[in-house]
Amino acid sequence: MNTNEQTIIVWFRSDLRIEDNPALFEAAKEGRIIPVFIWSPEEEDMSPGAATRWWLHQSIKSLTESLEKLGTTLVLRTGESIKNLEKLAKDTGAKGVYWNRRYEPMIRRRDDEIACQLRQAGLTVKTFKASLLAEPEEIENKSGLPFKVFTPFWKHCLKKLNASTPLPAPQKVEPPKVSLRTTELSELNLEPEQDWGHSMNEVWTPGERGAASALELFINDSFNDYAKIRNFPNTKGTSRLSPHLRFGEISPRQIKHSLEQSGHAHWKESHYLSEIGWREFGYHLLYHFPHTVREPLRPQFNRFPWKENSPQLRSWQKGQTGYPLVDAGMRELWATGWMHNRVRMVVASFLVKHLLIHWRHGADWFWDTLVDADLASNTQGWQWTAGSGADAAPYFRIFNPTTQAIKFDPEGDYIRKWVPELRHMSAPDIFEPSKVDRGQNYPNPIVDHSDARDRALKAYEKTKA
Ligand SMILES: Cc1cc2nc3c(=O)[nH]c(=O)nc-3n(C[C@H](O)[C@H](O)[C@H](O)COP(=O)(O)OP(=O)(O)OC[C@H]3O[C@@H](n4cnc5c(N)ncnc54)[C@H](O)[C@@H]3O)c2cc1C
């Protein structure tokens, strides 16, 4: 510890870890630390959904335990962030507030204002990069503009990727001299009222240790075959790190470093690292085009003739469309808070192209039900699917949910797992809405694929007018 000991507030936000946490690491060098988490959902661009609240509850619990082991207690507060920070500083005589940066539009504005107010009050404010490999404003094309196409963006990022290694957790943290009131975690009311957490508990281990084991398992078992198996929803072919990344229980730098250390020769060019790159790209787009959270990046999509159809939206949300792969995905999402990327693309395409329902409705449902719901990746995923985003899937490429199932769930195992009404069926009949047995109350298809396809292509013409 520094002999000119100071007290620093470390404001935890989407960085719920003690390893490779620059704000915590730097603050620990200065002296005493007050780690604080402030629950202020009304300050967010979109108030966190039910699934992320569940995860947050578990993640805060895990962070609290980690900090206890280091010798300090996480202070929990609710309400306006600035008021809480000012009061904490006053009550403890803290000299500074450190935090790791976030990039959502409203949060950036809020953080700038908070930094300004705290500095005016004489406090030192330091902020750090912790959740991305490259800061969005550091990456620009030759004309000095943001990238709108992934491949050149990622090539550019790879060139800039430096050899920095993750920071260790501080060995010991000095608590503040005064004892501080903290809100009970249960008072945050983050856990769902219905018995939803139970099924999620079986699938996930939120927290920094859960993240580290998921990464280790993935590197040992699946990294080598990732490019081959990542599209098959019934395999454990992907890392399932998305909720851990969402809450900052692991950093992209830790992932990059572990790949590097794993001895795999082509880790840098690997398909896996490029998926981490898609996450970076989402943040790049969100930073430079913040309006895309609600509006299309490509303005011609403002002319798209979206349809309001609540009964069909409800059927989609409940996994009752009569298309087995779509229903399997939507039910996996409801039960576990997660859905495989291939299936996310299929269900999202079904909503916007087969049903012509605005992608915002889909994004909102995902926001509420995904444990990894993330403003950058969710916005990018939906705009990409709708054809209105950067580097988007062309609108006229319409996924056929039946052929997608044949290709990516060839034995029908994934469908059987999530759609119990079809458990007695086998491939190929299980894929085809017109052939599945409806005796077990499985619904009729809510639209006919080829009619829906023709209708979508006609609707797309409007964007060209
Ligand atoms: C409509 C739609 C909505 C989506 N919403 C979200 C969301 O809210 N939050 C979210 O984290 N991801 C979202 N994705 C991206 C992707 O589906 C998930 O990141 C991925 O399925 C997570 O599983 P994994 O961790 O096993 O991924 P892996 O295949 O193991 O990939 C490793 C990591 O790379 C990142 N990644 C992988 N694919 C993508 C991608 N296409 N776009 C951005 N980052 C990616 C994730 O952080 C992921 O954890 C969405 C995709 C679509 C099509």
Coordinates of C-alpha atoms and ligand atoms in Angstrom, one line a residue:
M1 CA 0.0 0.0 0.0
N2 CA 1.0 3.6 -0.7
T3 CA 2.3 5.4 2.3
N4 CA 0.4 8.6 1.3
E5 CA -2.7 6.4 1.8
Q6 CA -5.9 7.6 0.2
T7 CA -9.4 6.2 0.1
I8 CA -10.8 5.4 -3.3
I9 CA -14.3 4.4 -4.3
V10 CA -14.4 1.7 -6.9
W11 CA -17.7 1.8 -8.7
F12 CA -18.6 -1.7 -10.0
R13 CA -21.0 -1.7 -12.9
S14 CA -20.7 -4.3 -15.8
D15 CA -17.3 -5.5 -14.5
L16 CA -18.3 -7.9 -11.7
R17 CA -14.9 -9.5 -11.3
I18 CA -11.7 -9.0 -9.2
E19 CA -9.2 -10.3 -11.8
D20 CA -8.2 -8.1 -14.7
N21 CA -10.2 -5.3 -13.3
P22 CA -8.2 -2.1 -14.0
A23 CA -10.3 0.2 -11.8
L24 CA -9.9 -2.1 -8.8
F25 CA -6.2 -2.8 -9.5
E26 CA -5.3 0.8 -9.8
A27 CA -7.3 1.8 -6.7
A28 CA -5.7 -0.9 -4.6
K29 CA -2.3 0.7 -5.3
E30 CA -3.5 4.0 -3.8
G31 CA -4.8 2.8 -0.4
R32 CA -8.1 2.0 1.1
I33 CA -11.0 0.9 -1.1
I34 CA -14.7 1.3 -1.0
P35 CA -16.2 -1.1 -3.6
V36 CA -19.8 -0.1 -4.4
F37 CA -22.5 -1.3 -6.7
I38 CA -25.5 1.0 -7.3
W39 CA -28.7 -0.4 -8.6
S40 CA -30.2 2.4 -10.7
P41 CA -32.2 0.8 -13.5
E42 CA -33.9 4.0 -14.5
E43 CA -30.5 5.4 -15.5
E44 CA -30.0 2.6 -18.1
D45 CA -30.8 2.9 -21.8
M46 CA -33.2 0.1 -21.3
S47 CA -34.1 -1.1 -17.8
P48 CA -32.6 -4.6 -17.3
G49 CA -35.0 -7.5 -18.2
A50 CA -36.1 -10.3 -15.9
A51 CA -33.4 -12.8 -16.9
T52 CA -30.5 -10.4 -16.6
R53 CA -31.8 -9.3 -13.2
W54 CA -31.7 -12.9 -12.1
W55 CA -28.1 -13.2 -13.3
L56 CA -27.2 -9.9 -11.7
H57 CA -28.4 -11.1 -8.3
Q58 CA -26.2 -14.2 -8.5
S59 CA -23.2 -12.3 -9.8
I60 CA -23.4 -9.7 -7.1
K61 CA -23.4 -12.5 -4.5
S62 CA -20.4 -14.0 -6.1
L63 CA -18.5 -10.7 -6.3
T64 CA -19.4 -10.0 -2.6
E65 CA -17.8 -13.3 -1.6
S66 CA -14.6 -12.6 -3.7
L67 CA -14.2 -9.2 -2.1
E68 CA -14.8 -10.6 1.4
K69 CA -11.9 -12.9 0.8
L70 CA -9.7 -9.9 -0.2
G71 CA -10.7 -8.3 3.1
T72 CA -13.4 -5.8 2.2
T73 CA -17.2 -5.6 1.8
L74 CA -19.2 -4.7 -1.3
V75 CA -21.4 -1.7 -0.5
L76 CA -24.8 -2.0 -2.2
R77 CA -26.9 1.1 -2.8
T78 CA -30.0 2.0 -4.8
G79 CA -31.1 5.3 -6.3
E80 CA -29.4 8.0 -8.2
S81 CA -25.7 7.2 -8.9
I82 CA -24.3 10.7 -8.5
K83 CA -26.1 11.2 -5.1
N84 CA -24.8 7.9 -3.8
L85 CA -21.2 8.5 -5.0
E86 CA -21.2 12.1 -3.5
K87 CA -22.6 10.9 -0.2
L88 CA -20.1 8.0 0.0
A89 CA -17.2 10.3 -0.7
K90 CA -18.4 12.7 2.0
D91 CA -19.0 10.0 4.6
T92 CA -15.6 8.4 4.1
G93 CA -13.4 11.2 3.1
A94 CA -12.6 9.4 -0.2
K95 CA -10.3 11.3 -2.5
G96 CA -11.4 9.7 -5.8
V97 CA -13.8 7.5 -7.7
Y98 CA -12.5 4.9 -10.2
W99 CA -14.6 2.9 -12.7
N100 CA -14.4 0.9 -15.8
R101 CA -16.0 2.4 -18.9
R102 CA -19.3 1.4 -20.4
Y103 CA -20.4 2.4 -23.9
E104 CA -24.3 2.5 -24.0
P105 CA -25.4 6.0 -25.2
M106 CA -27.4 7.1 -22.1
I107 CA -24.8 5.6 -19.7
R108 CA -22.0 7.5 -21.5
R109 CA -23.8 10.8 -21.1
R110 CA -24.6 10.0 -17.5
D111 CA -21.0 9.0 -16.8
D112 CA -19.6 12.2 -18.4
E113 CA -21.9 14.3 -16.2
I114 CA -21.0 12.3 -13.1
A115 CA -17.3 12.7 -13.8
C116 CA -17.7 16.4 -14.3
Q117 CA -19.7 16.8 -11.1
L118 CA -17.2 14.8 -9.0
R119 CA -14.2 16.7 -10.4
Q120 CA -15.9 20.0 -9.6
A121 CA -16.3 18.7 -6.0
G122 CA -12.5 18.2 -5.9
L123 CA -12.4 14.4 -6.4
T124 CA -10.1 12.5 -8.7
V125 CA -11.9 10.5 -11.3
K126 CA -10.2 7.8 -13.3
T127 CA -11.9 5.6 -15.9
F128 CA -10.5 2.5 -17.6
K129 CA -10.9 0.2 -20.6
A130 CA -12.0 -3.2 -19.3
S131 CA -14.8 -4.7 -21.4
L132 CA -13.4 -4.4 -25.0
L133 CA -10.2 -5.2 -26.8
A134 CA -10.4 -1.8 -28.6
E135 CA -12.0 1.4 -27.7
P136 CA -14.7 2.3 -30.2
E137 CA -13.2 5.7 -31.0
E138 CA -9.7 4.2 -31.6
I139 CA -10.9 2.3 -34.6
E140 CA -11.6 4.1 -37.8
N141 CA -11.3 3.4 -41.6
K142 CA -8.9 5.2 -43.9
S143 CA -11.3 8.1 -44.3
G144 CA -11.5 8.5 -40.6
L145 CA -15.0 7.1 -40.4
P146 CA -16.4 4.2 -38.4
F147 CA -16.5 0.8 -40.1
K148 CA -19.8 -0.5 -41.3
V149 CA -18.5 -3.9 -42.5
F150 CA -17.2 -6.5 -40.2
T151 CA -14.2 -8.0 -42.1
P152 CA -12.2 -4.8 -42.5
F153 CA -13.2 -3.7 -39.0
W154 CA -11.8 -6.9 -37.5
K155 CA -8.7 -6.9 -39.7
H156 CA -8.0 -3.4 -38.4
C157 CA -8.6 -4.5 -34.8
L158 CA -6.3 -7.5 -35.1
K159 CA -3.5 -5.3 -36.3
K160 CA -3.9 -3.2 -33.2
L161 CA -4.2 -6.1 -30.8
N162 CA -1.4 -5.7 -28.4
A163 CA 0.3 -8.2 -26.1
S164 CA -1.1 -6.8 -22.9
T165 CA -1.6 -9.4 -20.2
P166 CA -4.5 -9.6 -17.8
L167 CA -4.1 -7.9 -14.4
P168 CA -4.0 -10.1 -11.3
A169 CA -6.6 -9.5 -8.5
P170 CA -5.2 -7.4 -5.7
Q171 CA -3.7 -9.7 -3.1
K172 CA -5.4 -7.8 -0.3
V173 CA -7.7 -4.8 -0.1
E174 CA -7.8 -2.4 2.8
P175 CA -11.3 -1.6 3.8
P176 CA -12.4 1.9 4.6
K177 CA -11.8 3.2 8.2
V178 CA -15.5 3.9 8.8
S179 CA -18.2 1.2 8.7
L180 CA -20.7 1.7 6.0
R181 CA -24.4 1.0 5.7
T182 CA -25.2 -1.4 2.9
T183 CA -28.5 -2.3 1.3
E184 CA -29.4 -6.0 1.5
L185 CA -29.1 -7.8 -1.9
S186 CA -32.6 -9.1 -1.4
E187 CA -33.9 -5.5 -1.2
L188 CA -33.0 -5.0 -4.8
N189 CA -35.8 -7.5 -5.7
L190 CA -33.8 -8.9 -8.6
E191 CA -35.0 -12.5 -8.4
P192 CA -38.1 -13.4 -10.4
E193 CA -41.4 -14.0 -8.7
Q194 CA -42.2 -17.1 -10.6
D195 CA -40.1 -20.2 -10.2
W196 CA -37.9 -19.4 -13.1
G197 CA -34.6 -19.1 -11.4
H198 CA -34.8 -22.8 -10.5
S199 CA -34.3 -24.0 -14.1
M200 CA -31.7 -21.4 -14.8
N201 CA -29.8 -22.5 -11.7
E202 CA -29.4 -25.9 -13.2
V203 CA -27.8 -24.6 -16.3
W204 CA -25.6 -21.7 -15.2
T205 CA -22.9 -20.9 -12.6
P206 CA -22.9 -17.1 -12.6
G207 CA -19.8 -15.4 -11.2
E208 CA -16.1 -15.1 -12.0
R209 CA -15.3 -18.7 -11.1
G210 CA -18.2 -20.0 -13.3
A211 CA -16.8 -17.9 -16.2
A212 CA -13.2 -19.2 -15.8
S213 CA -14.4 -22.8 -15.7
A214 CA -16.6 -22.3 -18.8
L215 CA -13.6 -20.9 -20.7
E216 CA -11.3 -23.7 -19.6
L217 CA -13.8 -26.4 -20.6
F218 CA -14.3 -24.7 -23.9
I219 CA -10.6 -24.4 -24.7
N220 CA -10.0 -28.0 -23.7
D221 CA -13.0 -29.6 -25.3
S222 CA -14.3 -27.6 -28.2
F223 CA -12.0 -24.8 -29.3
N224 CA -10.3 -27.0 -31.9
D225 CA -13.5 -28.0 -33.6
Y226 CA -15.4 -24.7 -33.0
A227 CA -15.5 -23.7 -36.7
K228 CA -17.0 -27.2 -37.6
I229 CA -19.5 -27.6 -34.8
R230 CA -20.5 -24.1 -33.7
N231 CA -23.7 -24.1 -35.8
F232 CA -25.2 -27.3 -34.3
P233 CA -27.4 -26.4 -31.4
N234 CA -27.4 -29.9 -29.9
T235 CA -23.7 -30.0 -29.4
K236 CA -21.6 -28.2 -26.7
G237 CA -19.8 -26.5 -29.6
T238 CA -19.8 -23.0 -28.3
S239 CA -18.3 -21.4 -25.2
R240 CA -21.6 -20.2 -23.5
L241 CA -19.6 -17.3 -22.2
S242 CA -22.0 -14.6 -23.4
P243 CA -23.7 -13.9 -20.0
H244 CA -20.3 -13.9 -18.2
L245 CA -19.1 -11.4 -20.7
R246 CA -22.3 -9.4 -20.4
F247 CA -21.7 -8.9 -16.7
G248 CA -18.0 -8.6 -17.0
E249 CA -17.2 -11.7 -15.0
I250 CA -14.5 -12.3 -17.6
S251 CA -12.8 -9.8 -19.9
P252 CA -12.1 -10.3 -23.6
R253 CA -8.5 -9.7 -22.7
Q254 CA -8.6 -12.8 -20.4
I255 CA -10.2 -14.8 -23.2
K256 CA -7.6 -13.7 -25.7
H257 CA -4.8 -14.4 -23.3
S258 CA -6.1 -17.9 -22.5
L259 CA -6.3 -18.7 -26.2
E260 CA -2.8 -17.4 -26.7
Q261 CA -1.5 -19.6 -23.8
S262 CA -3.4 -22.7 -24.9
G263 CA -0.8 -23.6 -27.4
H264 CA -3.2 -23.5 -30.3
A265 CA -1.1 -22.3 -33.2
H266 CA -3.8 -20.3 -35.0
W267 CA -5.6 -18.7 -32.1
K268 CA -5.4 -15.2 -33.5
E269 CA -7.0 -16.1 -36.9
S270 CA -9.4 -18.5 -35.2
H271 CA -13.1 -18.3 -35.9
Y272 CA -13.7 -18.1 -32.2
L273 CA -11.7 -14.9 -31.7
S274 CA -13.5 -13.4 -34.7
E275 CA -16.8 -14.0 -32.8
I276 CA -15.4 -12.0 -29.9
G277 CA -14.7 -9.6 -32.7
W278 CA -18.4 -9.5 -33.6
R279 CA -19.1 -8.4 -30.0
E280 CA -16.5 -5.6 -30.4
F281 CA -18.2 -4.7 -33.7
G282 CA -21.5 -4.4 -32.0
Y283 CA -20.1 -1.9 -29.5
H284 CA -18.3 0.0 -32.3
L285 CA -21.7 0.4 -34.1
L286 CA -23.6 1.3 -30.9
Y287 CA -21.0 3.9 -30.0
H288 CA -21.0 5.6 -33.5
F289 CA -24.7 5.0 -34.4
P290 CA -26.5 5.2 -31.0
H291 CA -29.9 5.7 -32.7
T292 CA -29.8 2.1 -34.0
V293 CA -31.1 0.8 -30.7
R294 CA -34.6 1.8 -31.9
E295 CA -34.1 3.0 -35.5
P296 CA -32.7 1.2 -38.6
L297 CA -29.1 2.0 -39.6
R298 CA -30.2 1.9 -43.2
P299 CA -32.9 4.6 -43.4
Q300 CA -34.7 3.0 -46.4
F301 CA -36.0 0.5 -43.8
N302 CA -38.2 3.2 -42.3
R303 CA -40.5 2.5 -45.3
F304 CA -40.8 -1.2 -44.5
P305 CA -44.4 -2.2 -44.0
W306 CA -44.2 -3.9 -40.6
K307 CA -47.4 -5.6 -39.4
E308 CA -48.8 -5.5 -35.8
N309 CA -50.1 -8.9 -35.0
S310 CA -50.3 -9.6 -31.3
P311 CA -51.6 -13.2 -31.5
Q312 CA -48.7 -14.2 -33.8
L313 CA -46.2 -12.4 -31.7
R314 CA -47.5 -14.3 -28.7
S315 CA -47.3 -17.7 -30.6
W316 CA -43.7 -16.9 -31.4
Q317 CA -42.8 -15.9 -27.8
K318 CA -44.4 -19.0 -26.4
G319 CA -42.8 -21.4 -29.0
Q320 CA -46.2 -22.2 -30.6
T321 CA -45.6 -21.4 -34.2
G322 CA -45.9 -24.9 -35.6
Y323 CA -42.4 -24.8 -36.9
P324 CA -40.4 -27.3 -34.8
L325 CA -37.0 -25.6 -34.9
V326 CA -38.4 -22.1 -34.1
D327 CA -40.5 -23.5 -31.2
A328 CA -37.5 -25.5 -29.8
G329 CA -35.4 -22.3 -29.8
M330 CA -38.1 -20.1 -28.2
R331 CA -38.7 -22.8 -25.5
E332 CA -35.0 -23.2 -24.8
L333 CA -34.8 -19.4 -24.3
W334 CA -37.7 -19.4 -21.8
A335 CA -36.3 -22.4 -19.9
T336 CA -32.6 -21.4 -19.7
G337 CA -32.4 -17.7 -20.6
W338 CA -30.2 -18.5 -23.6
M339 CA -30.5 -19.7 -27.1
H340 CA -27.9 -21.0 -29.5
N341 CA -26.7 -18.5 -32.1
R342 CA -27.9 -20.5 -35.2
V343 CA -31.3 -20.8 -33.7
R344 CA -31.4 -17.1 -32.7
M345 CA -30.9 -16.3 -36.4
V346 CA -33.6 -18.7 -37.4
V347 CA -36.2 -17.5 -34.9
A348 CA -35.4 -13.8 -35.5
S349 CA -35.7 -14.3 -39.2
F350 CA -39.0 -16.0 -38.8
L351 CA -40.4 -13.1 -36.7
V352 CA -39.3 -10.3 -39.1
K353 CA -39.6 -12.1 -42.5
H354 CA -42.3 -14.8 -42.1
L355 CA -44.5 -12.7 -39.8
L356 CA -43.4 -9.2 -40.8
I357 CA -43.4 -8.2 -37.2
H358 CA -41.0 -5.3 -36.3
W359 CA -37.6 -6.5 -35.1
R360 CA -38.0 -4.1 -32.1
H361 CA -40.7 -6.5 -30.7
G362 CA -38.2 -9.4 -31.0
A363 CA -35.4 -7.4 -29.5
D364 CA -37.7 -6.4 -26.5
W365 CA -38.6 -10.1 -25.9
F366 CA -34.9 -11.1 -26.1
W367 CA -34.1 -8.2 -23.8
D368 CA -36.4 -9.6 -21.1
T369 CA -35.6 -13.3 -21.5
L370 CA -31.9 -13.6 -22.4
V371 CA -29.4 -13.9 -19.5
D372 CA -26.8 -12.3 -21.9
A373 CA -29.1 -9.5 -23.1
D374 CA -26.7 -6.8 -24.1
L375 CA -27.6 -3.5 -25.8
A376 CA -24.8 -3.7 -28.4
S377 CA -25.1 -7.4 -29.4
N378 CA -28.9 -7.6 -29.3
T379 CA -29.3 -4.5 -31.4
Q380 CA -26.7 -5.7 -33.9
G381 CA -28.2 -9.2 -34.0
W382 CA -31.7 -7.9 -34.8
Q383 CA -30.7 -5.3 -37.2
W384 CA -28.5 -7.8 -39.0
T385 CA -31.4 -10.3 -39.3
A386 CA -33.8 -7.7 -40.5
G387 CA -31.4 -6.5 -43.2
S388 CA -31.5 -3.0 -41.8
G389 CA -28.1 -3.0 -40.0
A390 CA -24.4 -2.9 -40.8
D391 CA -23.1 -5.8 -42.9
A392 CA -26.6 -7.2 -42.6
A393 CA -28.0 -10.4 -44.1
P394 CA -29.6 -9.4 -47.4
Y395 CA -33.4 -9.1 -46.9
F396 CA -34.1 -11.5 -49.8
R397 CA -32.2 -14.3 -48.1
I398 CA -35.0 -15.8 -46.1
F399 CA -34.2 -18.7 -43.8
N400 CA -36.4 -21.7 -44.4
P401 CA -36.9 -23.1 -40.8
T402 CA -37.4 -26.6 -42.2
T403 CA -34.2 -26.8 -44.2
Q404 CA -32.3 -25.1 -41.4
A405 CA -33.5 -27.8 -39.0
I406 CA -32.4 -30.6 -41.5
K407 CA -29.0 -29.0 -41.9
F408 CA -28.2 -28.1 -38.3
D409 CA -30.2 -30.6 -36.2
P410 CA -29.9 -33.6 -38.6
E411 CA -31.2 -36.2 -36.1
G412 CA -33.8 -33.9 -34.6
D413 CA -32.3 -34.2 -31.1
Y414 CA -32.5 -30.5 -30.3
I415 CA -36.1 -30.4 -31.4
R416 CA -37.0 -33.5 -29.3
K417 CA -35.3 -32.0 -26.3
W418 CA -37.3 -28.8 -26.3
V419 CA -40.6 -29.8 -27.9
P420 CA -41.9 -32.7 -25.8
E421 CA -45.0 -33.1 -28.0
L422 CA -42.7 -34.3 -30.8
R423 CA -40.5 -36.6 -28.7
H424 CA -41.9 -39.7 -30.3
M425 CA -41.1 -38.4 -33.8
S426 CA -37.9 -39.0 -35.8
A427 CA -36.1 -37.4 -38.7
P428 CA -37.0 -36.4 -41.3
D429 CA -40.7 -36.0 -40.5
I430 CA -40.0 -34.1 -37.3
F431 CA -38.7 -31.2 -39.3
E432 CA -41.6 -30.6 -41.7
P433 CA -44.5 -28.7 -40.3
S434 CA -46.9 -30.4 -42.7
K435 CA -45.8 -33.9 -41.5
V436 CA -45.5 -33.6 -37.8
D437 CA -48.0 -35.4 -35.7
R438 CA -50.4 -33.0 -34.0
G439 CA -52.0 -35.6 -31.9
Q440 CA -50.1 -34.3 -28.8
N441 CA -51.5 -30.8 -29.2
Y442 CA -48.7 -29.5 -31.3
P443 CA -50.0 -26.4 -33.1
N444 CA -50.6 -26.0 -36.8
P445 CA -48.1 -23.8 -38.6
I446 CA -49.2 -20.1 -38.1
V447 CA -48.1 -19.2 -41.6
D448 CA -47.3 -21.2 -44.8
H449 CA -43.6 -20.9 -45.6
S450 CA -43.8 -20.2 -49.3
D451 CA -46.7 -17.7 -48.9
A452 CA -44.8 -16.0 -46.1
R453 CA -41.7 -15.9 -48.3
D454 CA -43.5 -14.3 -51.2
R455 CA -45.2 -11.7 -48.9
A456 CA -41.8 -10.8 -47.4
L457 CA -40.2 -10.3 -50.8
K458 CA -43.0 -8.0 -51.8
A459 CA -42.7 -6.1 -48.5
Y460 CA -39.0 -5.7 -49.2
E461 CA -39.8 -3.9 -52.5
K462 CA -41.0 -1.0 -50.4
T463 CA -37.6 -0.3 -49.1
K464 CA -36.4 0.3 -52.7
A465 CA -39.1 2.8 -53.7
Ligands
LIG1 C1 -31.2 -11.8 -33.0 C2 -29.9 -12.0 -32.2 C3 -29.8 -11.4 -31.0 C4 -28.7 -11.6 -30.2 N1 -28.6 -11.0 -28.9 C5 -27.5 -11.1 -28.2 C6 -27.4 -10.5 -26.9 O1 -28.3 -9.8 -26.4 N2 -26.2 -10.7 -26.2 C7 -25.2 -11.4 -26.7 O2 -24.2 -11.6 -26.0 N3 -25.2 -11.9 -27.9 C8 -26.3 -11.8 -28.7 N4 -26.4 -12.4 -29.9 C9 -25.2 -13.0 -30.5 C10 -24.9 -14.5 -30.2 O3 -26.1 -15.2 -30.6 C11 -24.5 -14.8 -28.8 O4 -23.4 -14.0 -28.4 C12 -24.0 -16.3 -28.7 O5 -25.0 -17.1 -29.1 C13 -23.6 -16.6 -27.3 O6 -23.2 -17.9 -27.2 P1 -21.7 -18.3 -26.8 O7 -21.2 -17.5 -25.7 O8 -21.7 -19.8 -26.7 O9 -21.0 -17.9 -28.2 P2 -19.6 -18.3 -28.8 O10 -19.9 -18.9 -30.1 O11 -18.9 -19.2 -27.9 O12 -18.9 -17.0 -29.0 C14 -18.0 -16.4 -28.0 C15 -18.5 -15.0 -27.7 O13 -18.4 -14.2 -28.9 C16 -19.5 -13.2 -28.8 N5 -20.4 -13.5 -30.0 C17 -20.6 -14.7 -30.6 N6 -21.4 -14.5 -31.7 C18 -21.7 -13.2 -31.7 C19 -22.5 -12.4 -32.5 N7 -23.2 -12.9 -33.6 N8 -22.7 -11.1 -32.3 C20 -22.0 -10.5 -31.2 N9 -21.2 -11.2 -30.4 C21 -21.1 -12.6 -30.6 C22 -20.3 -13.5 -27.6 O14 -19.8 -12.6 -26.6 C23 -19.9 -14.9 -27.2 O15 -20.0 -15.2 -25.8 C24 -27.6 -12.3 -30.7 C25 -27.7 -12.8 -32.0 C26 -28.8 -12.7 -32.7 C27 -28.9 -13.3 -34.1

